[in-house]
Short mmCIF file of C-alpha atoms in Angstrom, two decimals:
data_model
loop_
_atom_site.label_atom_id
_atom_site.label_comp_id
_atom_site.label_asym_id
_atom_site.label_seq_id
_atom_site.Cartn_x
_atom_site.Cartn_y
_atom_site.Cartn_z
CA MET W 1 22.98 6.32 41.03
CA PRO W 2 22.37 9.77 40.00
CA GLN W 3 19.06 10.10 37.66
CA GLN W 4 20.24 10.28 33.91
CA PRO W 5 19.11 13.77 32.55
CA GLY W 6 15.97 13.58 30.00
CA THR W 7 14.92 10.26 31.57
CA PRO W 8 11.38 11.33 32.66
CA ARG W 9 10.63 13.12 29.85
CA LEU W 10 11.68 9.96 27.60
CA LEU W 11 9.38 8.64 29.41
CA ARG W 12 6.66 10.45 29.06
CA GLN W 13 7.52 10.63 25.05
CA ILE W 14 7.37 6.49 25.19
CA ASN W 15 4.29 6.19 27.24
CA ASP W 16 2.65 9.13 25.14
CA ARG W 17 3.25 6.75 21.85
CA ALA W 18 2.24 3.77 23.52
CA ALA W 19 -1.21 5.57 24.49
CA LEU W 20 -1.98 6.85 21.66
CA GLU W 21 -1.32 3.75 19.14
CA LEU W 22 -3.88 1.69 21.41
CA LEU W 23 -6.02 4.42 20.87
CA ILE W 24 -6.28 4.22 17.02
CA SER W 25 -5.82 0.39 17.04
CA ARG W 26 -8.63 -0.11 20.11
CA GLY W 27 -11.16 2.81 19.10
CA PRO W 28 -11.76 4.91 22.38
CA LEU W 29 -10.91 3.61 25.57
CA THR W 30 -11.68 4.95 29.18
CA ARG W 31 -8.70 6.23 31.80
CA ALA W 32 -9.13 3.38 33.09
CA GLU W 33 -8.75 0.63 30.01
CA LEU W 34 -5.39 2.65 28.96
CA GLY W 35 -4.25 2.59 32.33
CA GLU W 36 -4.53 -1.17 31.96
CA LEU W 37 -3.73 -1.84 28.56
CA THR W 38 -0.61 0.37 29.27
CA GLY W 39 0.09 -0.86 32.55
CA LEU W 40 0.16 3.11 34.10
CA SER W 41 -1.91 3.99 37.51
CA LYS W 42 -5.18 5.86 37.04
CA VAL W 43 -3.21 8.90 37.99
CA THR W 44 -0.50 8.93 35.59
CA SER W 45 -2.49 7.26 33.08
CA GLY W 46 -5.25 10.69 33.30
CA GLN W 47 -2.26 12.98 33.31
CA LEU W 48 -0.87 11.74 30.33
CA LEU W 49 -4.56 11.96 28.47
CA ALA W 50 -4.54 15.57 29.91
CA ARG W 51 -1.51 16.33 27.89
CA LEU W 52 -2.40 14.77 25.21
CA GLU W 53 -5.81 16.23 25.25
CA THR W 54 -3.70 20.22 26.20
CA ARG W 55 -1.64 19.66 23.03
CA GLY W 56 -4.74 18.56 20.62
CA LEU W 57 -3.99 14.74 20.01
CA VAL W 58 -6.81 13.24 21.91
CA THR W 59 -10.06 14.66 22.38
CA ALA W 60 -12.86 13.40 24.13
CA ALA W 61 -15.05 10.68 22.65
CA GLY W 62 -17.98 10.23 23.88
CA GLU W 63 -18.96 7.93 27.53
CA ARG W 64 -19.64 4.60 28.51
CA PRO W 65 -22.31 3.38 30.99
CA GLY W 66 -21.13 1.90 34.11
CA GLY W 67 -22.52 0.04 36.47
CA ARG W 68 -23.66 1.65 40.02
CA GLY W 69 -21.31 4.39 39.44
CA PRO W 70 -20.92 7.75 36.61
CA ASN W 71 -20.25 6.61 33.01
CA ALA W 72 -16.81 6.65 32.09
CA ALA W 73 -15.29 9.45 29.80
CA LEU W 74 -14.05 8.20 26.35
CA TYR W 75 -10.72 9.30 24.97
CA GLY W 76 -10.18 9.17 20.78
CA VAL W 77 -7.33 10.57 19.21
CA ASN W 78 -8.38 13.93 17.79
CA PRO W 79 -8.94 12.64 14.03
CA SER W 80 -8.26 16.63 12.80
CA SER W 81 -4.95 16.67 14.91
CA ALA W 82 -2.89 15.81 11.66
CA TYR W 83 -3.89 14.93 7.83
CA VAL W 84 -1.89 13.23 4.86
CA ALA W 85 -2.15 12.28 0.90
CA GLY W 86 -1.79 9.58 -0.81
CA LEU W 87 -1.81 8.88 -4.73
CA GLU W 88 -1.84 6.88 -7.49
CA VAL W 89 -0.62 8.01 -10.48
CA LEU W 90 -1.12 6.13 -14.08
CA PRO W 91 -0.89 7.08 -17.87
CA ASP W 92 -4.09 8.32 -18.04
CA SER W 93 -5.39 9.53 -14.10
CA VAL W 94 -3.65 10.75 -11.22
CA THR W 95 -6.14 9.88 -8.18
CA ALA W 96 -5.46 11.97 -4.88
CA ALA W 97 -6.86 10.98 -1.46
CA VAL W 98 -6.35 13.09 1.75
CA ALA W 99 -7.47 10.87 5.26
CA ASP W 100 -7.12 12.35 9.08
CA ILE W 101 -4.78 10.63 11.29
CA THR W 102 -7.19 8.04 11.88
CA GLY W 103 -6.86 6.72 9.29
CA THR W 104 -10.40 7.55 8.12
CA VAL W 105 -10.15 9.05 4.55
CA VAL W 106 -12.22 12.91 4.31
CA ALA W 107 -12.08 13.24 -0.11
CA GLN W 108 -10.97 12.08 -2.85
CA VAL W 109 -10.32 13.53 -6.53
CA THR W 110 -9.16 11.91 -9.64
CA VAL W 111 -7.81 14.49 -12.43
CA ASP W 112 -7.05 13.76 -15.73
CA PRO W 113 -2.77 14.50 -16.43
CA SER W 114 -3.78 16.02 -20.39
CA GLU W 115 -4.43 19.02 -18.01
CA ALA W 116 -1.17 19.75 -17.95
CA ARG W 117 2.27 18.20 -18.85
CA ASP W 118 4.40 19.14 -16.10
CA PRO W 119 3.41 15.81 -13.17
CA VAL W 120 4.75 18.23 -10.56
CA ARG W 121 1.92 20.59 -10.92
CA ILE W 122 -0.47 18.16 -11.89
CA VAL W 123 0.58 16.11 -8.55
CA HIS W 124 -0.50 19.66 -6.88
CA GLU W 125 -3.23 20.35 -8.56
CA ALA W 126 -5.07 16.90 -7.42
CA VAL W 127 -3.58 17.71 -3.95
CA GLN W 128 -5.21 21.14 -3.55
CA ARG W 129 -7.88 19.99 -5.28
CA ALA W 130 -8.60 17.06 -2.88
CA CYS W 131 -7.82 19.41 0.02
CA GLY W 132 -10.71 21.64 -0.88
CA THR W 133 -12.82 18.88 -1.24
CA ALA W 134 -11.93 17.92 2.54
CA GLY W 135 -11.86 21.34 3.29
CA ILE W 136 -8.55 21.60 4.65
CA GLU W 137 -5.29 24.33 4.27
CA LEU W 138 -2.54 22.16 2.46
CA ALA W 139 -0.42 22.91 4.66
CA ARG W 140 -1.98 21.15 7.02
CA LEU W 141 -0.99 17.51 5.33
CA ARG W 142 2.20 15.90 7.02
CA CYS W 143 3.32 13.89 4.26
CA PHE W 144 2.55 12.84 1.02
CA VAL W 145 3.36 9.53 -0.68
CA ILE W 146 2.96 9.03 -4.34
CA GLY W 147 2.48 5.54 -5.78
CA THR W 148 3.83 4.76 -9.50
CA ARG W 149 4.81 2.59 -12.48
CA GLY W 150 8.09 2.51 -12.39
CA VAL W 151 11.70 1.92 -10.46
CA VAL W 152 12.59 3.78 -7.36
CA ASP W 153 16.05 4.13 -6.23
CA PRO W 154 15.75 3.29 -2.70
CA LEU W 155 18.99 6.12 -1.75
CA THR W 156 17.81 8.84 -3.27
CA GLY W 157 13.70 8.18 -3.38
CA ASP W 158 14.09 9.35 -6.67
CA MET W 159 12.50 7.62 -9.63
CA ARG W 160 14.91 5.80 -11.74
CA TYR W 161 12.91 5.03 -15.09
CA SER W 162 8.82 4.49 -15.93
CA VAL W 163 8.11 3.35 -18.86
CA ASP W 164 4.71 3.98 -18.73
CA LEU W 165 5.36 7.34 -17.31
CA PRO W 166 7.99 9.17 -19.46
CA ALA W 167 7.68 12.41 -17.94
CA TRP W 168 8.32 10.83 -14.34
CA HIS W 169 12.28 10.92 -13.86
CA VAL W 170 15.44 11.41 -12.18
CA GLY W 171 14.99 15.15 -10.93
CA ILE W 172 11.27 14.55 -10.19
CA LEU W 173 11.41 14.48 -6.43
CA ALA W 174 13.08 17.28 -6.34
CA GLY W 175 10.66 19.29 -8.16
CA LEU W 176 7.74 17.45 -6.02
CA ARG W 177 9.75 18.66 -2.54
CA THR W 178 9.82 22.02 -3.70
CA LEU W 179 6.43 22.62 -4.45
CA LEU W 180 4.76 20.47 -1.40
CA GLY W 181 7.59 20.13 0.70
CA GLU W 182 10.51 17.34 2.16
CA SER W 183 7.45 14.71 3.07
CA VAL W 184 6.96 13.76 -0.42
CA ILE W 185 7.77 10.29 -1.06
CA ILE W 186 7.62 8.04 -4.07
CA GLU W 187 7.16 4.74 -3.95
CA ASN W 188 6.38 1.68 -6.81
CA ASP W 189 2.87 0.76 -7.25
CA VAL W 190 3.07 -3.02 -5.97
CA ASN W 191 5.32 -2.53 -3.17
CA LEU W 192 2.46 0.13 -1.40
CA ALA W 193 -0.40 -2.92 -2.63
CA ALA W 194 1.55 -4.76 -0.41
CA LEU W 195 1.48 -2.47 2.63
CA ALA W 196 -2.48 -2.23 1.46
CA GLU W 197 -2.60 -6.24 2.06
CA ARG W 198 -0.69 -6.75 4.92
CA THR W 199 -2.81 -3.44 6.91
CA TYR W 200 -6.01 -4.36 5.46
CA GLY W 201 -6.37 -7.62 3.12
CA ALA W 202 -5.78 -11.14 2.60
CA ALA W 203 -2.06 -10.67 4.45
CA ARG W 204 -2.93 -8.79 7.41
CA GLY W 205 -0.12 -8.70 10.07
CA ALA W 206 1.75 -11.30 8.31
CA ASP W 207 6.14 -10.61 8.31
CA ASP W 208 6.36 -12.75 5.03
CA PHE W 209 4.58 -12.80 1.74
CA VAL W 210 5.00 -11.90 -1.63
CA ILE W 211 2.11 -10.26 -3.91
CA LEU W 212 2.28 -11.24 -7.58
CA TRP W 213 0.53 -8.34 -9.47
CA THR W 214 -0.89 -9.66 -12.52
CA GLY W 215 -2.65 -8.37 -15.54
CA VAL W 216 -1.70 -5.97 -18.87
CA GLY W 217 2.23 -5.75 -16.72
CA GLN W 218 3.44 -8.07 -14.33
CA GLY W 219 4.83 -6.98 -10.68
CA LEU W 220 5.92 -8.31 -7.19
CA GLY W 221 5.69 -6.86 -3.75
CA VAL W 222 8.06 -8.73 -1.58
CA MET W 223 7.54 -8.43 2.44
CA LEU W 224 10.45 -9.56 4.65
CA GLY W 225 10.41 -9.37 8.33
CA GLY W 226 7.60 -6.95 8.29
CA ARG W 227 9.94 -4.88 5.98
CA LEU W 228 9.66 -4.07 2.01
CA HIS W 229 12.15 -5.41 0.59
CA ARG W 230 13.35 -3.00 -2.93
CA GLY W 231 16.56 -4.51 -3.76
CA ILE W 232 20.02 -2.24 -3.88
CA THR W 233 18.72 -0.69 -7.13
CA GLY W 234 14.88 -0.68 -6.38
CA GLY W 235 14.53 -3.51 -9.15
CA ALA W 236 13.29 -6.23 -6.72
CA GLY W 237 9.96 -7.42 -8.05
CA GLU W 238 10.62 -6.98 -11.50
CA ILE W 239 9.08 -10.21 -12.68
CA GLY W 240 7.70 -9.98 -16.28
CA TRP W 241 11.23 -9.71 -17.30
CA LEU W 242 11.80 -13.86 -14.86
CA PRO W 243 12.96 -16.19 -17.72
CA VAL W 244 10.56 -18.68 -18.53
CA PRO W 245 11.15 -22.23 -20.54
CA GLY W 246 9.76 -21.97 -23.71
CA GLU W 247 9.46 -18.44 -24.04
CA PRO W 248 12.16 -15.83 -25.43
CA LEU W 249 14.57 -14.64 -23.56
CA PRO W 250 14.28 -10.02 -23.89
CA SER W 251 14.68 -8.46 -26.75
CA ALA W 252 15.48 -5.29 -25.36
CA VAL W 253 15.95 -4.33 -21.85
CA THR W 254 13.86 -0.82 -22.32
CA ALA W 255 11.15 -2.91 -24.08
CA PRO W 256 8.75 -4.75 -20.99
CA GLN W 257 6.25 -6.38 -23.28
CA THR W 258 9.48 -8.76 -24.47
CA GLY W 259 10.45 -9.95 -20.62
CA SER W 260 9.33 -13.79 -20.72
CA PHE W 261 6.92 -13.83 -17.55
CA GLN W 262 5.26 -10.83 -19.61
CA ARG W 263 4.73 -13.10 -22.57
CA LEU W 264 3.55 -16.07 -20.39
CA VAL W 265 0.88 -14.42 -18.69
CA GLY W 266 0.74 -10.81 -20.14
CA GLY W 267 -2.65 -9.50 -22.15
CA GLU W 268 -1.69 -10.69 -24.82
CA ALA W 269 -0.75 -13.98 -24.29
CA LEU W 270 -4.46 -14.31 -21.84
CA ARG W 271 -6.03 -13.18 -24.99
CA ASN W 272 -4.94 -15.95 -27.05
CA LEU W 273 -5.51 -18.01 -24.13
CA ALA W 274 -9.27 -16.81 -24.44
CA ARG W 275 -9.62 -17.80 -28.38
CA VAL W 276 -8.00 -21.23 -27.58
CA HIS W 277 -10.42 -21.95 -25.13
CA GLY W 278 -13.51 -20.64 -26.70
CA VAL W 279 -13.65 -17.92 -23.60
CA ALA W 280 -16.93 -15.64 -25.37
CA ALA W 281 -16.45 -12.10 -24.10
CA GLY W 282 -17.59 -10.13 -26.98
CA ASN W 283 -14.10 -8.87 -29.07
CA VAL W 284 -11.70 -10.64 -27.13
CA ARG W 285 -8.62 -8.55 -29.36
CA ASP W 286 -10.00 -5.26 -26.82
CA ALA W 287 -11.62 -7.48 -23.86
CA GLY W 288 -9.49 -6.06 -21.03
CA VAL W 289 -7.68 -9.38 -18.91
CA ALA W 290 -10.19 -9.08 -15.81
CA GLY W 291 -13.13 -8.79 -18.04
CA LEU W 292 -11.54 -12.12 -20.07
CA VAL W 293 -10.74 -14.18 -16.85
CA ARG W 294 -14.57 -13.20 -14.96
CA THR W 295 -16.46 -14.28 -18.18
CA ALA W 296 -13.63 -17.84 -18.13
CA ILE W 297 -14.84 -18.24 -14.62
CA ASP W 298 -18.43 -17.26 -14.86
CA ALA W 299 -18.79 -19.81 -18.04
CA GLY W 300 -17.07 -22.55 -15.97
CA ASN W 301 -14.28 -22.32 -18.60
CA GLU W 302 -11.75 -24.82 -16.31
CA ALA W 303 -9.96 -25.43 -19.09
CA PHE W 304 -9.14 -21.57 -19.12
CA VAL W 305 -8.52 -21.54 -15.44
CA GLU W 306 -6.28 -24.73 -14.98
CA ASP W 307 -4.29 -23.28 -18.30
CA LEU W 308 -3.65 -19.72 -16.46
CA ALA W 309 -3.10 -21.19 -13.06
CA GLY W 310 -0.35 -23.12 -14.54
CA ARG W 311 1.17 -20.23 -16.07
CA LEU W 312 0.99 -18.37 -12.96
CA ALA W 313 2.31 -20.91 -11.22
CA VAL W 314 5.54 -20.60 -13.16
CA GLY W 315 5.76 -17.50 -11.36
CA VAL W 316 5.01 -18.75 -7.89
CA ALA W 317 7.11 -21.65 -8.22
CA ALA W 318 10.20 -19.17 -8.95
CA VAL W 319 9.68 -17.07 -6.18
CA SER W 320 9.16 -19.53 -3.22
CA VAL W 321 11.95 -21.92 -4.23
CA VAL W 322 14.58 -18.66 -3.60
CA LEU W 323 12.00 -16.92 -1.05
CA ASP W 324 10.36 -19.59 0.99
CA PRO W 325 7.34 -16.57 1.41
CA GLY W 326 4.81 -19.15 2.70
CA LEU W 327 2.30 -17.06 1.31
CA VAL W 328 1.02 -15.47 -2.30
CA VAL W 329 -1.53 -13.12 -2.66
CA LEU W 330 -2.74 -12.46 -5.96
CA GLY W 331 -3.59 -9.15 -7.06
CA GLY W 332 -3.78 -6.58 -10.34
CA ASP W 333 -6.31 -7.09 -12.06
CA VAL W 334 -5.81 -10.58 -12.85
CA GLY W 335 -5.73 -11.27 -8.89
CA ARG W 336 -8.93 -9.77 -8.54
CA ALA W 337 -10.93 -11.16 -10.92
CA GLY W 338 -9.48 -14.46 -10.62
CA GLY W 339 -10.60 -14.33 -7.20
CA ALA W 340 -10.41 -17.63 -4.93
CA HIS W 341 -11.06 -20.00 -7.62
CA LEU W 342 -8.18 -18.97 -9.35
CA ALA W 343 -5.83 -19.00 -6.62
CA GLY W 344 -7.11 -22.15 -4.98
CA ARG W 345 -6.41 -23.70 -8.93
CA VAL W 346 -2.42 -22.21 -8.61
CA GLU W 347 -1.60 -23.07 -5.51
CA GLU W 348 -2.88 -26.98 -6.61
CA ALA W 349 -0.17 -26.16 -9.34
CA VAL W 350 2.53 -24.80 -7.13
CA ALA W 351 2.64 -27.86 -5.45
CA ARG W 352 2.79 -30.02 -8.44
CA VAL W 353 5.82 -28.81 -9.36
CA CYS W 354 7.68 -26.95 -6.35
CA PRO W 355 9.28 -28.45 -2.96
CA SER W 356 8.25 -25.49 -0.99
CA ARG W 357 3.96 -25.46 -0.96
CA PRO W 358 3.21 -21.88 -0.34
CA THR W 359 -0.72 -20.90 0.99
CA VAL W 360 -1.83 -18.44 -2.71
CA VAL W 361 -4.61 -16.69 -2.08
CA ALA W 362 -6.61 -13.76 -3.57
CA THR W 363 -6.11 -10.14 -2.52
CA ALA W 364 -9.12 -9.32 -0.16
CA VAL W 365 -8.35 -5.50 -0.13
CA LYS W 366 -11.58 -3.45 -0.60
CA GLY W 367 -11.03 -0.46 -3.22
CA ASN W 368 -7.64 0.88 -4.63
CA PRO W 369 -5.39 -0.78 -3.32
CA VAL W 370 -2.26 1.31 -4.37
CA LEU W 371 -4.35 4.30 -3.20
CA MET W 372 -4.79 2.75 0.34
CA GLY W 373 -1.19 1.88 0.68
CA ALA W 374 0.39 5.37 -0.35
CA ILE W 375 -2.11 5.96 2.74
CA VAL W 376 -0.83 3.45 4.99
CA ALA W 377 2.98 4.22 4.22
CA ALA W 378 2.12 8.28 4.69
CA LEU W 379 0.54 7.57 8.36
CA ASP W 380 3.40 5.59 9.23
CA ARG W 381 5.91 8.40 8.62
CA ALA W 382 3.17 11.25 10.16
CA ARG W 383 2.62 9.05 13.25
CA GLU W 384 6.01 8.50 13.75
CA GLU W 385 6.51 12.51 13.72
CA VAL W 386 3.56 13.31 15.73
CA PHE W 387 2.87 10.71 18.01
CA SER W 388 6.81 11.19 19.05
CA ASP W 389 6.91 15.27 19.62
CA THR W 390 4.12 15.04 22.40
CA VAL W 391 6.41 16.56 25.38
#
């Protein structure tokens, strides 16, 4: 049978991609090690490395001492072959981070959004400052992923609405792409936290799990079959609206604080809970939810913890009987502050009211999970582009 045109090129592309992914995940490797892991001969792996080195994707990374023979050269992905940007947009701050293709963050800056009324301008300013700190040109960024509080249309990629960020509305994506290029992506912040949890945290490598984001506002990130589930309109995970027995139904869908589950576990509910159980956190009215939870746990106030766990268990149980994710990560201010102690109590409370018994754990992501998730998403896009264009 005659050889299909382009087949050798396709095989080289596949081998190159596999080699680059191994160099990212396993660290610097010798030619022999790369050949063993890919199943390629030493000659073929040597040719592959030479080709990638010529294209600036691979670089020498030292030597590995051998036995009786000479040291073997080590090769790694060239960190400066591409860069990405991840951003977290909040009402009172915009944080931008720049990472190289290996995932190493090389710069991070935070700017005040009040410096410019136009969100496109403030994002551009934040990215420019981050690039300046990193010492690279903005044109070298291959992808920008922006995490926001709001609902993103999965079909268009544009914002549908955001209560906390009224300036972020339909049409904002076009403005960002006009200024920064077509590689701009907007994503819901809790979805990005789920990506960070799967890459660096308590759900590392898990294909099915949810992250319950609890704090002033409530959210849910859903990972099914290794992919984020966003829903038809992008509204999957808006758990603050979950109807809860004993709590009134929302008075208006434009007022998120009136959602039933939000009323049960939101900031005002936790402050009231602290008063009932005598949590001494200074001025309870002004205390943040994370401070209330930490104070209660440090003081051994188990009555507060049990009450809070029971309330969170309502949301976890509702999700579990529908999705049965097996693993639930508690994130956000409350999940981080409560840690393993609160997670354990929630798991026990869920087991009492739910036929499926998910494992409940606290977030294990260090640093800013939304920003880290934005970088993960940007790297996935950039590597797909860079690593697939080697021949």
